[in-house]
Short mmCIF file of C-alpha atoms and ligand atoms in Angstrom, two decimals:
data_model
loop_
_atom_site.label_atom_id
_atom_site.label_comp_id
_atom_site.label_asym_id
_atom_site.label_seq_id
_atom_site.Cartn_x
_atom_site.Cartn_y
_atom_site.Cartn_z
CA MET R 1 -35.18 19.91 -4.64
CA ASP R 2 -33.45 23.63 -4.48
CA SER R 3 -33.42 23.65 -1.11
CA GLU R 4 -32.11 19.96 -0.44
CA ILE R 5 -28.84 21.27 -2.34
CA LYS R 6 -28.89 24.81 -1.57
CA ASP R 7 -29.08 24.04 2.59
CA LYS R 8 -26.17 21.89 2.37
CA ILE R 9 -23.87 24.50 0.78
CA PRO R 10 -21.42 24.77 3.56
CA ALA R 11 -20.71 28.64 4.10
CA GLY R 12 -17.08 28.62 2.44
CA ALA R 13 -17.98 26.83 -0.70
CA ALA R 14 -21.61 30.06 -0.41
CA GLU R 15 -18.47 33.03 -0.70
CA ILE R 16 -16.19 31.52 -3.18
CA LEU R 17 -19.14 31.47 -5.25
CA GLU R 18 -20.37 34.75 -4.79
CA ARG R 19 -17.20 36.11 -5.17
CA LEU R 20 -16.74 34.93 -8.49
CA ARG R 21 -20.61 36.17 -9.46
CA ASP R 22 -19.39 39.22 -7.52
CA ALA R 23 -16.66 39.54 -9.65
CA GLY R 24 -18.42 38.98 -12.50
CA TYR R 25 -17.88 35.10 -13.70
CA GLU R 26 -19.97 31.83 -13.89
CA ALA R 27 -19.56 29.60 -11.19
CA TYR R 28 -21.23 26.82 -9.69
CA VAL R 29 -20.65 23.68 -7.11
CA VAL R 30 -20.07 21.02 -9.74
CA GLY R 31 -20.35 16.34 -9.72
CA GLY R 32 -19.68 14.12 -7.05
CA CYS R 33 -21.37 16.79 -3.95
CA VAL R 34 -23.83 17.67 -6.14
CA ARG R 35 -25.09 14.01 -6.33
CA ASP R 36 -24.70 13.08 -2.76
CA CYS R 37 -26.52 16.50 -1.86
CA LEU R 38 -29.53 15.14 -4.39
CA LEU R 39 -28.84 11.85 -2.77
CA GLY R 40 -29.84 13.40 0.43
CA ARG R 41 -26.26 12.64 1.74
CA THR R 42 -24.20 15.33 3.12
CA PRO R 43 -21.16 15.55 0.78
CA ALA R 44 -17.41 15.17 1.47
CA ASP R 45 -15.46 17.75 -0.58
CA TRP R 46 -17.90 20.51 -2.85
CA ASP R 47 -15.61 20.77 -6.36
CA ILE R 48 -16.33 24.46 -7.83
CA THR R 49 -16.38 25.02 -11.54
CA THR R 50 -15.92 28.55 -13.28
CA SER R 51 -15.36 30.57 -15.77
CA ALA R 52 -12.49 32.68 -14.47
CA ARG R 53 -8.75 31.62 -15.54
CA PRO R 54 -6.95 30.53 -12.47
CA GLN R 55 -4.85 34.10 -12.68
CA GLN R 56 -8.54 35.07 -11.87
CA ILE R 57 -9.22 33.17 -9.29
CA LYS R 58 -5.53 33.94 -7.95
CA GLU R 59 -6.36 37.24 -7.94
CA LEU R 60 -9.65 37.03 -5.88
CA PHE R 61 -8.56 35.33 -2.98
CA LYS R 62 -5.69 36.00 -0.77
CA HIS R 63 -4.48 32.48 0.57
CA THR R 64 -5.03 30.05 -2.59
CA VAL R 65 -2.38 26.41 -3.16
CA ASP R 66 -1.58 25.71 -6.31
CA THR R 67 -3.02 22.49 -6.84
CA GLY R 68 -3.46 21.19 -10.31
CA ILE R 69 -2.49 24.67 -12.07
CA LYS R 70 -1.94 23.33 -15.81
CA HIS R 71 -4.97 21.62 -15.21
CA GLY R 72 -6.62 24.64 -14.38
CA THR R 73 -7.44 24.10 -10.53
CA VAL R 74 -6.28 26.55 -7.86
CA THR R 75 -6.98 25.53 -4.72
CA VAL R 76 -8.93 27.98 -2.74
CA LEU R 77 -8.42 28.16 1.08
CA HIS R 78 -11.61 29.82 3.21
CA ARG R 79 -10.72 30.00 6.98
CA HIS R 80 -14.22 29.93 9.20
CA LYS R 81 -12.67 30.92 13.47
CA GLY R 82 -9.52 29.37 12.88
CA VAL R 83 -10.17 26.32 10.94
CA ILE R 84 -9.42 26.20 6.95
CA THR R 85 -11.07 24.33 4.20
CA PRO R 86 -9.79 23.32 1.25
CA TYR R 87 -12.11 24.60 -1.81
CA GLU R 88 -10.91 23.23 -5.49
CA VAL R 89 -12.03 25.63 -7.67
CA THR R 90 -11.54 25.50 -11.55
CA THR R 91 -11.39 26.76 -14.39
CA TYR R 92 -14.04 25.39 -16.87
CA ARG R 93 -11.75 22.70 -19.20
CA ILE R 94 -12.27 19.96 -22.15
CA ASP R 95 -10.33 17.66 -22.02
CA GLY R 96 -7.78 16.00 -24.05
CA GLU R 97 -7.10 12.10 -23.86
CA TYR R 98 -6.55 11.00 -20.38
CA GLU R 99 -2.46 10.68 -19.08
CA ASP R 100 -1.42 7.83 -16.69
CA GLY R 101 -1.87 10.04 -14.11
CA ARG R 102 -4.55 11.63 -12.63
CA HIS R 103 -5.70 14.84 -14.34
CA PRO R 104 -5.51 14.46 -18.45
CA LYS R 105 -2.98 15.17 -20.70
CA GLN R 106 -3.59 18.78 -21.92
CA VAL R 107 -6.62 19.85 -21.47
CA SER R 108 -7.73 23.56 -22.99
CA PHE R 109 -10.09 26.40 -21.21
CA THR R 110 -13.73 27.40 -22.15
CA SER R 111 -16.14 29.30 -21.49
CA GLU R 112 -18.67 26.88 -21.59
CA LEU R 113 -20.76 25.35 -18.62
CA SER R 114 -21.71 22.62 -21.24
CA GLU R 115 -18.72 21.87 -22.05
CA ASP R 116 -17.24 21.17 -18.81
CA LEU R 117 -19.79 19.01 -18.13
CA ARG R 118 -19.41 17.14 -21.02
CA ARG R 119 -15.77 16.18 -20.12
CA ARG R 120 -17.75 14.91 -16.95
CA ASP R 121 -17.86 10.76 -16.83
CA PHE R 122 -20.68 10.13 -15.62
CA THR R 123 -24.64 11.24 -15.92
CA ILE R 124 -25.09 12.08 -12.17
CA ASN R 125 -22.18 13.47 -12.41
CA ALA R 126 -22.46 16.35 -14.42
CA MET R 127 -24.58 18.20 -12.96
CA ALA R 128 -24.09 21.91 -11.06
CA TYR R 129 -25.45 23.94 -9.37
CA ALA R 130 -25.49 27.85 -7.92
CA PRO R 131 -27.58 29.35 -5.12
CA GLY R 132 -29.76 31.80 -7.52
CA GLU R 133 -29.87 30.05 -10.94
CA GLY R 134 -30.70 26.52 -9.46
CA LEU R 135 -29.84 22.91 -10.55
CA VAL R 136 -28.56 23.15 -14.10
CA ASP R 137 -28.55 19.59 -15.67
CA LEU R 138 -28.16 18.58 -19.37
CA TYR R 139 -27.26 14.93 -19.74
CA GLY R 140 -30.42 14.13 -17.31
CA GLY R 141 -27.72 12.83 -13.90
CA VAL R 142 -31.68 13.48 -12.12
CA LYS R 143 -33.58 11.70 -13.79
CA ASP R 144 -30.85 8.68 -14.27
CA LEU R 145 -30.43 9.01 -10.51
CA GLU R 146 -34.13 8.59 -9.72
CA ASP R 147 -34.20 5.42 -11.92
CA LYS R 148 -30.73 4.03 -10.29
CA VAL R 149 -29.22 4.27 -13.55
CA ILE R 150 -25.20 4.75 -13.84
CA ARG R 151 -24.90 6.23 -17.95
CA CYS R 152 -21.43 7.36 -19.69
CA VAL R 153 -21.84 11.68 -21.08
CA GLY R 154 -21.92 11.06 -24.91
CA ASP R 155 -20.26 8.04 -26.42
CA PRO R 156 -19.78 5.12 -24.01
CA GLU R 157 -16.67 3.59 -25.90
CA GLU R 158 -15.13 6.94 -26.84
CA ARG R 159 -15.09 7.88 -23.29
CA PHE R 160 -13.27 5.18 -22.46
CA SER R 161 -10.86 5.22 -24.67
CA GLU R 162 -9.93 8.42 -22.70
CA ASP R 163 -9.69 7.53 -19.50
CA ALA R 164 -9.93 3.85 -19.19
CA LEU R 165 -10.76 4.02 -15.01
CA ARG R 166 -13.97 5.34 -15.79
CA MET R 167 -14.69 1.76 -16.16
CA MET R 168 -14.03 0.57 -13.10
CA ARG R 169 -15.47 3.86 -11.39
CA ALA R 170 -18.51 2.61 -13.86
CA ILE R 171 -19.04 -0.40 -11.19
CA ARG R 172 -17.41 1.39 -7.90
CA PHE R 173 -20.54 3.95 -8.41
CA SER R 174 -22.65 0.97 -9.28
CA ALA R 175 -22.24 -1.48 -6.03
CA GLN R 176 -22.12 2.59 -3.49
CA LEU R 177 -25.33 3.73 -5.10
CA GLY R 178 -27.10 0.13 -6.18
CA ALA R 179 -27.44 0.88 -9.63
CA GLU R 180 -28.05 -0.76 -12.84
CA ILE R 181 -24.90 0.01 -15.77
CA GLU R 182 -27.07 1.22 -18.46
CA LYS R 183 -26.88 -1.22 -21.81
CA THR R 184 -24.24 0.68 -24.04
CA THR R 185 -22.66 1.80 -21.62
CA TRP R 186 -22.22 -1.59 -20.22
CA LYS R 187 -20.64 -3.37 -22.91
CA ALA R 188 -18.54 -0.95 -23.37
CA VAL R 189 -17.02 -1.90 -20.00
CA CYS R 190 -16.70 -5.42 -21.83
CA LYS R 191 -15.63 -4.87 -25.04
CA MET R 192 -12.79 -2.58 -23.29
CA ALA R 193 -11.88 -4.10 -20.97
CA ASP R 194 -8.29 -5.12 -22.09
CA ASN R 195 -7.97 -0.70 -21.53
CA ILE R 196 -6.77 -1.27 -18.06
CA ALA R 197 -3.55 -2.25 -18.74
CA MET R 198 -2.77 1.10 -19.60
CA VAL R 199 -3.77 2.59 -15.99
CA SER R 200 -1.66 3.22 -13.11
CA ALA R 201 -2.27 0.02 -10.27
CA GLU R 202 -2.36 3.79 -8.32
CA ARG R 203 -5.72 4.99 -10.13
CA ILE R 204 -7.36 0.96 -9.64
CA ARG R 205 -6.62 0.92 -6.34
CA VAL R 206 -8.16 3.42 -5.03
CA GLU R 207 -11.45 2.48 -7.05
CA LEU R 208 -11.26 -1.00 -6.32
CA GLU R 209 -11.40 -0.22 -2.89
CA LYS R 210 -14.56 2.27 -3.18
CA LEU R 211 -16.41 -0.62 -4.30
CA ILE R 212 -14.75 -2.77 -1.69
CA LEU R 213 -15.81 -0.69 1.26
CA SER R 214 -19.45 0.09 -0.90
CA PRO R 215 -22.87 -1.35 0.54
CA GLU R 216 -22.06 -3.44 -2.30
CA PRO R 217 -19.25 -4.72 -2.12
CA GLY R 218 -20.64 -8.40 -4.24
CA ARG R 219 -20.82 -6.10 -7.15
CA PHE R 220 -17.29 -6.97 -7.63
CA ARG R 221 -18.32 -10.03 -9.98
CA LEU R 222 -18.69 -7.19 -12.58
CA PHE R 223 -15.06 -6.25 -12.80
CA TYR R 224 -14.69 -9.65 -13.46
CA GLU R 225 -17.40 -10.04 -15.78
CA SER R 226 -16.13 -7.74 -18.45
CA GLY R 227 -12.81 -8.59 -18.42
CA LEU R 228 -12.04 -6.20 -15.65
CA THR R 229 -9.97 -8.04 -13.42
CA ARG R 230 -8.02 -10.04 -15.63
CA HIS R 231 -6.13 -6.96 -15.36
CA PHE R 232 -5.66 -6.23 -12.55
CA LEU R 233 -6.42 -9.73 -9.89
CA PRO R 234 -5.27 -11.79 -12.88
CA GLU R 235 -4.86 -14.54 -9.47
CA TRP R 236 -9.07 -14.02 -8.72
CA GLU R 237 -10.15 -15.79 -12.73
CA GLY R 238 -8.89 -19.53 -10.85
CA CYS R 239 -11.25 -18.83 -7.62
CA VAL R 240 -14.46 -18.28 -10.63
CA ASN R 241 -13.53 -21.92 -11.21
CA THR R 242 -12.11 -23.11 -8.44
CA THR R 243 -15.53 -25.54 -6.52
CA GLN R 244 -15.81 -26.75 -2.61
CA GLU R 245 -16.71 -29.49 -2.58
CA ASN R 246 -17.50 -30.29 0.78
CA PRO R 247 -20.14 -30.05 2.86
CA HIS R 248 -19.04 -26.70 5.12
CA HIS R 249 -18.96 -25.34 1.95
CA CYS R 250 -21.79 -24.10 -0.73
CA TYR R 251 -20.28 -21.69 -3.35
CA ASN R 252 -17.13 -21.63 -4.97
CA VAL R 253 -14.25 -20.04 -3.78
CA SER R 254 -14.64 -16.14 -5.80
CA ASP R 255 -18.48 -16.12 -4.52
CA HIS R 256 -17.81 -17.48 -1.12
CA LEU R 257 -14.87 -14.63 -1.03
CA LEU R 258 -17.47 -11.74 -2.29
CA LYS R 259 -20.30 -13.42 0.17
CA ALA R 260 -17.00 -13.55 3.60
CA VAL R 261 -17.29 -9.51 2.71
CA GLU R 262 -19.89 -8.37 2.74
CA SER R 263 -20.56 -11.06 5.71
CA VAL R 264 -18.06 -7.97 7.12
CA ASP R 265 -20.17 -5.11 8.46
CA ARG R 266 -19.55 -1.41 10.33
CA ARG R 267 -22.57 -1.81 12.98
CA GLU R 268 -20.38 -5.01 14.25
CA THR R 269 -16.63 -3.73 13.12
CA ALA R 270 -17.29 -0.04 15.19
CA GLU R 271 -18.88 -2.18 18.69
CA ASP R 272 -15.49 -3.26 18.56
CA TYR R 273 -13.46 -0.24 17.28
CA PRO R 274 -15.80 2.74 17.96
CA GLU R 275 -12.41 4.58 17.52
CA ASP R 276 -10.86 2.83 14.32
CA THR R 277 -14.23 2.13 12.74
CA GLU R 278 -13.08 2.77 9.25
CA ARG R 279 -8.99 1.53 9.35
CA VAL R 280 -10.25 -1.62 10.66
CA PHE R 281 -13.14 -1.73 8.34
CA ARG R 282 -11.25 -2.12 6.02
CA LEU R 283 -8.44 -3.99 6.55
CA LEU R 284 -11.46 -6.89 7.31
CA ARG R 285 -13.15 -5.89 3.99
CA LEU R 286 -9.86 -6.32 1.63
CA THR R 287 -8.62 -10.02 4.09
CA MET R 288 -11.96 -11.53 3.17
CA LEU R 289 -11.69 -10.35 -0.92
CA LEU R 290 -8.44 -12.10 -1.22
CA HIS R 291 -8.69 -14.76 2.44
CA ASP R 292 -8.83 -17.73 0.07
CA ILE R 293 -7.11 -16.36 -3.12
CA ALA R 294 -5.02 -19.47 -2.91
CA LYS R 295 -7.78 -21.75 -2.46
CA PRO R 296 -7.49 -22.69 -7.00
CA LEU R 297 -3.23 -23.43 -6.22
CA THR R 298 -3.94 -26.05 -2.99
CA LYS R 299 -6.42 -27.92 -4.44
CA THR R 300 -7.12 -31.60 -4.12
CA VAL R 301 -10.11 -34.31 -3.48
CA ASP R 302 -9.39 -37.45 -2.04
CA GLU R 303 -10.91 -40.38 -2.76
CA ASP R 304 -14.08 -39.86 -0.57
CA GLY R 305 -14.19 -36.89 -3.09
CA ILE R 306 -13.67 -34.27 -0.47
CA ALA R 307 -12.24 -31.17 -1.40
CA HIS R 308 -9.26 -29.96 0.69
CA PHE R 309 -7.05 -26.55 0.62
CA LYS R 310 -3.92 -27.56 2.65
CA GLY R 311 -1.34 -25.30 3.14
CA HIS R 312 -3.66 -22.32 2.12
CA PRO R 313 -3.36 -19.47 4.86
CA GLU R 314 -0.37 -19.69 4.83
CA LEU R 315 0.39 -19.51 0.34
CA GLY R 316 -2.57 -16.17 0.65
CA ALA R 317 -1.08 -14.56 2.35
CA GLN R 318 1.72 -14.64 0.41
CA MET R 319 -0.21 -13.77 -2.31
CA ALA R 320 -1.84 -11.47 -0.42
CA GLU R 321 1.74 -9.10 -0.58
CA GLU R 322 3.07 -9.70 -3.89
CA ILE R 323 -1.17 -8.37 -4.44
CA LEU R 324 -1.54 -5.56 -2.32
CA ARG R 325 2.19 -4.92 -3.33
CA ARG R 326 1.29 -4.71 -7.15
CA LEU R 327 -1.64 -2.57 -5.98
CA LYS R 328 0.61 -0.06 -5.19
CA TYR R 329 -1.02 -0.95 -1.18
CA ASP R 330 1.12 0.93 1.86
CA ASN R 331 2.84 -1.02 3.94
CA ASP R 332 0.52 -1.41 6.85
CA THR R 333 -2.29 -2.65 5.11
CA ILE R 334 -0.54 -5.19 3.58
CA ARG R 335 0.81 -6.26 6.64
CA GLY R 336 -2.46 -6.49 8.39
CA VAL R 337 -4.17 -8.37 5.86
CA SER R 338 -1.07 -10.97 5.05
CA HIS R 339 -1.21 -12.01 8.66
CA LEU R 340 -5.09 -12.21 9.36
CA ILE R 341 -4.73 -14.05 5.93
CA TYR R 342 -2.40 -15.99 7.15
CA HIS R 343 -4.20 -16.72 10.75
CA HIS R 344 -7.29 -17.22 8.92
CA GLU R 345 -9.02 -20.68 9.56
CA GLU R 346 -6.36 -21.36 12.90
CA ARG R 347 -9.41 -23.83 15.41
CA PHE R 348 -8.21 -24.03 18.99
CA PRO R 349 -9.87 -25.75 21.89
CA ALA R 350 -11.50 -22.87 23.63
CA ASP R 351 -10.34 -23.25 27.04
CA ARG R 352 -7.70 -20.35 28.57
CA ARG R 353 -4.24 -21.75 27.96
CA SER R 354 -5.26 -22.54 24.23
CA VAL R 355 -7.34 -18.84 24.06
CA ARG R 356 -3.83 -17.19 25.64
CA ARG R 357 -1.14 -19.67 22.83
CA ALA R 358 -3.56 -17.69 19.95
CA LEU R 359 -3.69 -13.91 21.39
CA ASN R 360 0.19 -14.28 21.96
CA ARG R 361 0.82 -15.95 17.73
CA ILE R 362 -2.66 -13.12 16.92
CA GLY R 363 -1.40 -10.83 18.52
CA GLU R 364 -3.78 -8.77 21.11
CA GLU R 365 -4.72 -6.12 18.35
CA TYR R 366 -5.54 -8.78 15.96
CA PHE R 367 -7.42 -11.22 18.42
CA PRO R 368 -10.38 -8.85 17.34
CA MET R 369 -10.25 -8.61 14.61
CA PHE R 370 -10.12 -12.05 13.40
CA PHE R 371 -13.46 -13.37 15.15
CA HIS R 372 -14.74 -10.56 12.75
CA ILE R 373 -12.43 -12.91 10.00
CA GLN R 374 -14.10 -16.10 11.30
CA ARG R 375 -16.94 -14.89 11.66
CA ALA R 376 -17.71 -13.41 8.42
CA ASP R 377 -15.95 -16.79 6.69
CA MET R 378 -18.29 -18.94 8.79
CA ARG R 379 -22.19 -16.86 7.08
CA ALA R 380 -19.96 -17.37 3.90
CA GLN R 381 -19.90 -20.99 4.35
CA SER R 382 -23.33 -24.11 4.71
CA THR R 383 -25.77 -24.07 6.35
CA PHE R 384 -23.50 -27.22 8.24
CA MET R 385 -22.51 -27.03 12.18
CA ARG R 386 -23.51 -23.31 11.81
CA LYS R 387 -24.87 -24.01 15.50
CA ASP R 388 -21.33 -25.58 16.87
CA LYS R 389 -19.26 -22.78 15.13
CA GLU R 390 -21.50 -19.79 15.99
CA GLN R 391 -20.63 -21.25 20.38
CA ARG R 392 -17.66 -22.11 19.51
CA LEU R 393 -17.59 -18.75 18.78
CA LYS R 394 -18.62 -17.24 21.35
CA GLU R 395 -17.15 -19.59 24.15
CA LEU R 396 -13.73 -18.54 22.57
CA ARG R 397 -14.59 -14.89 22.68
CA GLU R 398 -15.24 -14.80 26.35
CA LEU R 399 -12.69 -17.25 27.53
CA TRP R 400 -10.72 -13.70 25.45
CA GLU R 401 -12.87 -10.97 27.61
CA GLN R 402 -11.45 -13.38 30.77
CA THR R 403 -7.59 -12.66 30.07
CA LEU R 404 -8.24 -9.13 29.24
CA ALA R 405 -9.17 -8.78 32.70
CA ASP R 406 -7.61 -10.57 34.12
CA ARG R 407 -4.41 -9.02 32.71
CA HIS R 408 -2.45 -12.43 32.42
CA CYS R 409 0.39 -12.17 30.25
CA VAL R 410 1.62 -12.77 26.83
CA SER R 411 3.52 -11.21 24.54
CA LEU R 412 7.32 -10.04 26.02
CA LYS R 413 5.46 -6.32 26.82
CA THR R 414 3.97 -7.18 29.97
CA LEU R 415 6.32 -9.89 30.90
CA ALA R 416 7.13 -9.36 34.32
CA VAL R 417 11.32 -9.86 33.25
CA LYS R 418 12.60 -7.53 31.13
CA GLY R 419 16.26 -7.94 28.99
CA ALA R 420 17.73 -5.30 31.04
CA ASP R 421 16.80 -7.79 34.40
CA LEU R 422 18.35 -10.36 32.61
CA MET R 423 21.68 -7.91 32.11
CA ALA R 424 21.68 -6.17 36.24
CA ALA R 425 21.90 -10.42 36.44
CA GLY R 426 25.47 -11.03 35.44
CA MET R 427 23.63 -12.37 31.46
CA LYS R 428 25.78 -10.71 28.50
CA PRO R 429 24.64 -8.84 25.88
CA GLY R 430 23.36 -11.11 23.61
CA PRO R 431 21.23 -14.44 21.82
CA GLU R 432 20.45 -15.60 25.02
CA ILE R 433 18.86 -12.92 26.30
CA GLY R 434 15.80 -13.12 23.98
CA ARG R 435 15.81 -17.21 23.93
CA THR R 436 15.47 -16.75 28.66
CA LEU R 437 12.51 -14.67 28.20
CA GLY R 438 11.67 -16.82 25.36
CA ARG R 439 11.31 -19.66 27.52
CA MET R 440 9.98 -17.22 30.95
CA LEU R 441 7.11 -15.72 28.22
CA GLU R 442 6.48 -19.83 27.60
CA ASP R 443 6.22 -20.93 31.35
CA VAL R 444 3.57 -18.13 31.52
CA LEU R 445 1.55 -18.70 28.74
CA ASP R 446 0.96 -21.47 31.22
CA GLU R 447 0.05 -20.75 33.85
CA PRO R 448 0.22 -17.14 34.18
CA SER R 449 0.36 -17.19 37.92
CA HIS R 450 4.84 -17.16 37.38
CA ASN R 451 4.44 -14.31 35.99
CA ASP R 452 6.11 -12.92 38.62
CA LYS R 453 10.20 -11.79 38.33
CA GLU R 454 11.47 -13.31 41.42
CA TYR R 455 10.03 -16.43 40.36
CA LEU R 456 10.93 -16.05 37.09
CA LEU R 457 14.33 -15.17 37.68
CA LYS R 458 14.98 -17.55 39.94
CA ARG R 459 14.10 -20.60 37.71
CA TYR R 460 15.74 -19.74 34.04
CA LEU R 461 18.76 -17.86 35.63
CA PRO R 462 21.90 -20.76 35.95
P1 ATP W 501 -16.82 10.76 -4.73
O1 ATP W 501 -17.43 9.87 -3.46
O2 ATP W 501 -15.49 9.53 -4.92
O3 ATP W 501 -15.86 11.77 -3.79
P2 ATP W 501 -16.50 12.08 -6.68
O4 ATP W 501 -17.66 11.80 -8.40
O5 ATP W 501 -16.56 13.87 -6.08
O6 ATP W 501 -17.06 10.86 -6.29
P3 ATP W 501 -13.88 12.30 -8.07
O7 ATP W 501 -13.07 11.87 -7.70
O8 ATP W 501 -14.30 13.18 -6.40
O9 ATP W 501 -15.05 11.56 -7.62
O10 ATP W 501 -14.51 13.20 -9.05
C1 ATP W 501 -15.19 14.73 -8.21
C2 ATP W 501 -15.97 14.54 -10.28
O11 ATP W 501 -15.71 15.68 -11.29
C3 ATP W 501 -16.76 13.77 -10.69
O12 ATP W 501 -17.71 13.80 -10.05
C4 ATP W 501 -17.33 13.75 -12.18
O13 ATP W 501 -17.92 15.12 -12.41
C5 ATP W 501 -15.36 14.00 -12.60
N1 ATP W 501 -14.53 13.23 -12.97
C6 ATP W 501 -13.66 12.42 -11.92
N2 ATP W 501 -12.94 11.83 -12.13
C7 ATP W 501 -13.31 11.31 -13.89
C8 ATP W 501 -12.72 11.20 -15.26
N3 ATP W 501 -11.44 10.12 -14.81
N4 ATP W 501 -13.10 11.42 -16.19
C9 ATP W 501 -14.81 11.88 -16.51
N5 ATP W 501 -14.95 12.91 -15.11
C10 ATP W 501 -14.43 12.70 -13.66
MG1 MG W 502 -15.46 14.53 -4.36
#
């Protein structure tokens, strides 16, 4: 077990531990990085915990930043071959109650490692390690990691009343690790769920997002079952109660949404977006989570007992925008998700002209994402007409690839005539320029060979 961690500790972290220890302090790597090593994963960052006080840490290292000095955190900048890596070094501390931010209201420092480990949320996150000394596991973290159990350190209700975000973290870790939440911990989540109302949208977003990107995003249902969604995504409640009496469907709306999230595959995303995999994967998974969010509000049942959801993509796009804004998402994400939801149901004939028009509506950048979305949606439906649906997506894709290969113009970006050309030909600046370019583009979408400056000017200029 020792080597699992020792061999992975980067030179920078090892050096920081050594310098602190040589100066007579205690020092360990701690928390997520220890957990990840024991799981055989490579940690993204390495946190260090020490008996040294912030001032003492700063005296030992030349390059430091006072990132969270009030809470005992000093960032040590380690430089190796010109590359600077930051390490958060935090003094052993006991946390008071958490405020609505990232940090506890007040902390007090302690000289006991055991106290510092006790303030941490779950047993699997409460282990420390130092080379030469080995693993410090005071709360049964190794066993819980082996058994795949998420268990609070200490009394769950008390821990969740200190910081309500921990309830979301419990569920998020269960989705990341495929772990079960221990019974009293789970009961406390259900009992204390309303406390999540006190937590900031930014902190909630981080946990929601980590769950959505995890290998088991279907565990989102635990957010609902515990009563947490009522506070951060009240729109979800209606989805749970909305059935879909329609041969294309076999799940209620909420189950369909989660199946669709699971159906977005990271490897498939990487094939189309090798350079931008994580951004697109996140966009696709968020889109699937919310793509049918307006179904409860648009449901009608016809005289044959078939359910319809007319207008749900348009209303859904609007609702997703509000939801993501409320969760303090950035504008790019909001725009992307809302745009994809707006178009998610589009069914157009599989011919070259229709594909050019769809490319123009949906946008060249978004078009491949549109395939991923329709495929994920299909996988979360009944198998009714599955072969036909797969065949159609395949054909659309081939048509799209041909359009790319032929470099057909589908937007003003590649239209042979620009606004400047129209002004050079005598048109006055003003809205008529845009209208004329629009007419030219319409023509070119119908007939790609018309993307010729001479032809277009002759045909469309008075
Ligand atoms: P991730 O892989 O998402 O970074 P992590 O466990 O490293 O997971 P961080 O938020 O980076 O999570 O926190 C580092 C460590 O700090 C955790 O492992 C845990 O020991 C402790 N911790 C973080 N947030 C809390 C919290 N809200 N309450 C108690 N302890 C926490
Ligand atoms: Mg971390």
